[in-house]
Coordinates of N, CA, C and O in Angstrom, one line a residue:
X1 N 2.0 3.2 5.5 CA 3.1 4.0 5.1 C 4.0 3.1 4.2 O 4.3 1.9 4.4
X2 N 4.6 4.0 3.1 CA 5.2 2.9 2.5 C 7.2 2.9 2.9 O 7.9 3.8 3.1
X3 N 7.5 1.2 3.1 CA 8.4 1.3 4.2 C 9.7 1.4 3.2 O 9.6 1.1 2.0
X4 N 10.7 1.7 3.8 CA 12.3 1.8 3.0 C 12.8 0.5 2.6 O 13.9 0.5 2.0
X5 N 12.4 -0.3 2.8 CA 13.1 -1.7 2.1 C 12.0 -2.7 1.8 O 11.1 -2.8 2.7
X6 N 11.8 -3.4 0.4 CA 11.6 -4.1 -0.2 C 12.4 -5.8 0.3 O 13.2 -6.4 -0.5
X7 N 12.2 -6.2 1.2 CA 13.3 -7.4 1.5 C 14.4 -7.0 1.8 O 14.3 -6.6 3.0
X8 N 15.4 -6.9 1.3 CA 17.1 -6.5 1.9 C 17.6 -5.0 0.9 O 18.6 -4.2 1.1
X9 N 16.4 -5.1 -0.1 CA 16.5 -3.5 -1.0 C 15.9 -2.7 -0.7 O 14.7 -2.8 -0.4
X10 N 16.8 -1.1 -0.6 CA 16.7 0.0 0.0 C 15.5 0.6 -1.0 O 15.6 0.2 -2.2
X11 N 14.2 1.4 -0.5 CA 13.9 1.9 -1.9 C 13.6 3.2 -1.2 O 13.8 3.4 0.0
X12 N 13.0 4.4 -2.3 CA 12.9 5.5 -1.7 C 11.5 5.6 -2.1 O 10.9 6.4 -1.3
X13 N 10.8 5.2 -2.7 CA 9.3 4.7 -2.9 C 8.3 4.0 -3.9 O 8.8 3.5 -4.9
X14 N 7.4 4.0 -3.8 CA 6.6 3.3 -4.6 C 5.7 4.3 -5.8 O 5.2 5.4 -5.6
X15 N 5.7 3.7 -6.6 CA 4.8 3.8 -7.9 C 3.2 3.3 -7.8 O 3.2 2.1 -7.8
X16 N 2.1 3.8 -7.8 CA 0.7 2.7 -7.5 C -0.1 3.5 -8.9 O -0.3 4.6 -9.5
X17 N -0.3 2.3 -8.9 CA -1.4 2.6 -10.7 C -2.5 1.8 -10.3 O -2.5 0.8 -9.6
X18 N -3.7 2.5 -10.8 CA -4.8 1.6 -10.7 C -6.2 2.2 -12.0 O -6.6 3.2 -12.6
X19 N -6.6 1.1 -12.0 CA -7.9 1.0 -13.3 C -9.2 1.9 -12.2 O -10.0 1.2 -11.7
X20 N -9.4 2.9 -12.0 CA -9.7 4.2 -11.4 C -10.8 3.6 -10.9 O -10.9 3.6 -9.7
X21 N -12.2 2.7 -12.1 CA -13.7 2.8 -11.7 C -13.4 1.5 -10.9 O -13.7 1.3 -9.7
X22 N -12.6 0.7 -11.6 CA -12.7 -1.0 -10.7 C -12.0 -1.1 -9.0 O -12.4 -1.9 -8.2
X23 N -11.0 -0.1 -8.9 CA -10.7 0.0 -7.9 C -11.7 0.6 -7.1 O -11.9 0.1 -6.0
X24 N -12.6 1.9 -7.4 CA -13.7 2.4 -6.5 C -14.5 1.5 -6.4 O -15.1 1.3 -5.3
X25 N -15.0 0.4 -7.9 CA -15.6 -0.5 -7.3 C -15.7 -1.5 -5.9 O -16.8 -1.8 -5.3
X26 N -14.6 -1.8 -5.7 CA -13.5 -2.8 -5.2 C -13.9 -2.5 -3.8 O -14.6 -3.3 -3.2
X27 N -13.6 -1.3 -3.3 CA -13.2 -0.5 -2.5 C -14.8 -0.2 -1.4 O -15.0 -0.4 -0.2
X28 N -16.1 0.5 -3.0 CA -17.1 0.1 -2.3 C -17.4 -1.3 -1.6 O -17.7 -1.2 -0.4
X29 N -17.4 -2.3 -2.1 CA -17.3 -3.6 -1.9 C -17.3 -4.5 -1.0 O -17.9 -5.4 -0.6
X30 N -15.6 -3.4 -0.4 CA -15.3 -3.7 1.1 C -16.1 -3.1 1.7 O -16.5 -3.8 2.7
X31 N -16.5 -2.1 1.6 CA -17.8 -1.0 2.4 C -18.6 -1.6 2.8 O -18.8 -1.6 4.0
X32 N -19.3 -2.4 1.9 CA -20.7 -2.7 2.4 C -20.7 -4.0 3.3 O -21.7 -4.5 3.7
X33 N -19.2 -4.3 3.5 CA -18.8 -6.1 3.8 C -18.6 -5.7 4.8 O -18.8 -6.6 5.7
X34 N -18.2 -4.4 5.3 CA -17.8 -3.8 6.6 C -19.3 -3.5 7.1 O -19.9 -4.1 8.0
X35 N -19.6 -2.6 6.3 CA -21.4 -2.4 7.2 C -22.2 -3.4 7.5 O -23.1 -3.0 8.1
X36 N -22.2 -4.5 7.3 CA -23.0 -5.3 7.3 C -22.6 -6.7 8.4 O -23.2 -7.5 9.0
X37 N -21.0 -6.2 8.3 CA -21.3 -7.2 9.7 C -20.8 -6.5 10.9 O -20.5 -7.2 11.8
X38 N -20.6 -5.1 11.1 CA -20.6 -4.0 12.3 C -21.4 -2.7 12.2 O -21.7 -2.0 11.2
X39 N -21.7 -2.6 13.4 CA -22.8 -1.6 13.7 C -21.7 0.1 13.3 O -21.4 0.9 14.2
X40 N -21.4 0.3 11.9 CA -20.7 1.0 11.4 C -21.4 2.4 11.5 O -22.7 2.4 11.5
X41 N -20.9 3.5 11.7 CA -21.7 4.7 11.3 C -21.2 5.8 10.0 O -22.0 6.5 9.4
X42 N -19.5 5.7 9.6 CA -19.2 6.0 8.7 C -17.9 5.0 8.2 O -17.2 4.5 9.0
X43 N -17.7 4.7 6.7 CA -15.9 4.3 6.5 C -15.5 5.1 5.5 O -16.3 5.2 4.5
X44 N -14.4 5.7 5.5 CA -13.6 6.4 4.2 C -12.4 5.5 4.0 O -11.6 5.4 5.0
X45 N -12.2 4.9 3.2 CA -11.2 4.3 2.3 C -10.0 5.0 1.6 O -10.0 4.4 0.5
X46 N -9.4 5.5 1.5 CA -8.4 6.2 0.1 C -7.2 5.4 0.3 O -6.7 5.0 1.3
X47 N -6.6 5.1 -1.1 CA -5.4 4.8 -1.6 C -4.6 5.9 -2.3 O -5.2 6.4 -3.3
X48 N -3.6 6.4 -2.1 CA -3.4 7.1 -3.3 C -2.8 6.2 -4.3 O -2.4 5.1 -4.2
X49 N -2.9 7.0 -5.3 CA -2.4 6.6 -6.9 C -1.1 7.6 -7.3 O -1.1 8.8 -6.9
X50 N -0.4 7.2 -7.8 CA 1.1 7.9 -8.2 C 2.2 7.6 -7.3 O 2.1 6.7 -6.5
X51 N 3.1 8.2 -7.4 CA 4.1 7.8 -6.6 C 4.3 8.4 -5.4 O 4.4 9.7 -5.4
X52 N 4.4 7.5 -4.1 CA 4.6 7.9 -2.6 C 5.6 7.4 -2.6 O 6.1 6.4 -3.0
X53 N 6.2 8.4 -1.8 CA 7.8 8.3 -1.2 C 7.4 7.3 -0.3 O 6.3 6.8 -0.1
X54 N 9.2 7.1 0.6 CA 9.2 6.4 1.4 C 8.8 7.2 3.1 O 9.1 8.4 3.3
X55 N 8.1 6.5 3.9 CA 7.5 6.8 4.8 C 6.3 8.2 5.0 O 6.1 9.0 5.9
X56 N 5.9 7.9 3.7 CA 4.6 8.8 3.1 C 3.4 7.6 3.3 O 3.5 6.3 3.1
X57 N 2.5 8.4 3.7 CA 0.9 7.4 4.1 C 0.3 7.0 2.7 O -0.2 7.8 1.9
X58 N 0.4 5.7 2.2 CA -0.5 5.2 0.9 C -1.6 4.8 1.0 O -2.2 4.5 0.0
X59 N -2.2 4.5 2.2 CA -3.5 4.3 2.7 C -4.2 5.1 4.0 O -3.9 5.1 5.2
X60 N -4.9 5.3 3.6 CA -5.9 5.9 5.0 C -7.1 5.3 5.1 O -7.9 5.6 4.1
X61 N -7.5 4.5 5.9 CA -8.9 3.9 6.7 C -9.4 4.7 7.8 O -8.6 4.7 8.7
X62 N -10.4 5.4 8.0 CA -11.1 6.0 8.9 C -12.8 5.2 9.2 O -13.7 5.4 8.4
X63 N -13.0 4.5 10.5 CA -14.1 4.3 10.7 C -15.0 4.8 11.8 O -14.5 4.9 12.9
X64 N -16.0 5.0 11.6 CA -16.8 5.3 12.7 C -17.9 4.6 13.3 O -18.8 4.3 12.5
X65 N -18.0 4.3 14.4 CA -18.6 3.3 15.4 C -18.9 3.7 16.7 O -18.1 4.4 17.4
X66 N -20.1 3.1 17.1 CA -20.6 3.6 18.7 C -19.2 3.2 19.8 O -19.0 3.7 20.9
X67 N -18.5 2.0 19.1 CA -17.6 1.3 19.8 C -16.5 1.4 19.2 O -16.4 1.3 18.0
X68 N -15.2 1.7 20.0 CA -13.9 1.1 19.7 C -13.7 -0.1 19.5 O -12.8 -0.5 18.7
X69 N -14.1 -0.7 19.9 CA -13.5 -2.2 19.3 C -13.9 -2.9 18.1 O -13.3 -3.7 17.3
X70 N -15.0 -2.6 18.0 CA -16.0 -2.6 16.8 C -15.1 -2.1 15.6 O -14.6 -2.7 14.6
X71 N -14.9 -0.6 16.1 CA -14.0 -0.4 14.9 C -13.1 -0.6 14.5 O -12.8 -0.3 13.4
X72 N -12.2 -1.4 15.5 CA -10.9 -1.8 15.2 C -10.8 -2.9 14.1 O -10.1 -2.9 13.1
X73 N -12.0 -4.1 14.8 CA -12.1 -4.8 14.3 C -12.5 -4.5 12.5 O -12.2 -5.1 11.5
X74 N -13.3 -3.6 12.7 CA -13.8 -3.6 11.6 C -12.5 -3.0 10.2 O -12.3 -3.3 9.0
X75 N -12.1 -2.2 11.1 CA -10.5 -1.7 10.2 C -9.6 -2.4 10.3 O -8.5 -2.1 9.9
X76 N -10.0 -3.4 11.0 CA -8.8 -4.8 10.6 C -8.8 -6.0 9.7 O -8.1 -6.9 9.4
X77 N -10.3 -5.6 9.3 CA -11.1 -6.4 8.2 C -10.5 -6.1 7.1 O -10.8 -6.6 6.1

């Protein structure tokens, strides 16, 4: 989530720009760095791009695994 202060400045949100194919590349990247060292069964990644207010979600990680801890770890990666 993106949070209301920058250090001791208030903000009301963020701006996110990104080079579209390099970041999907990127993003795969992490994927496979994830599958390969947990017994993974799915991961969805998204960032948004444009501007998110303050206490609006800018990332979402979803993983799926036979195990909880597995996945935590793995979404902690």
């Amino acid at each position: 989530m993106v949070r209301g202060f920058e250090g001791d400045k208030a903000i009301t949100g963020i701006e996110y720009e990104a080079f579209e194919k390099m970041a999907q590349h990127q993003l795969d990247l992490i994927c496979g760095q994830v599958e390969k060292q947990w017994p993974i069964e799915s991961v969805r990644l998204v960032h948004r791009i444009g501007y998110v207010k303050t206490n609006e979600v800018s990332l979402w990680v979803e993983i799926i695994s036979p195990h909880r801890g597995e996945a935590f770890a793995a979404c902690q990666y």
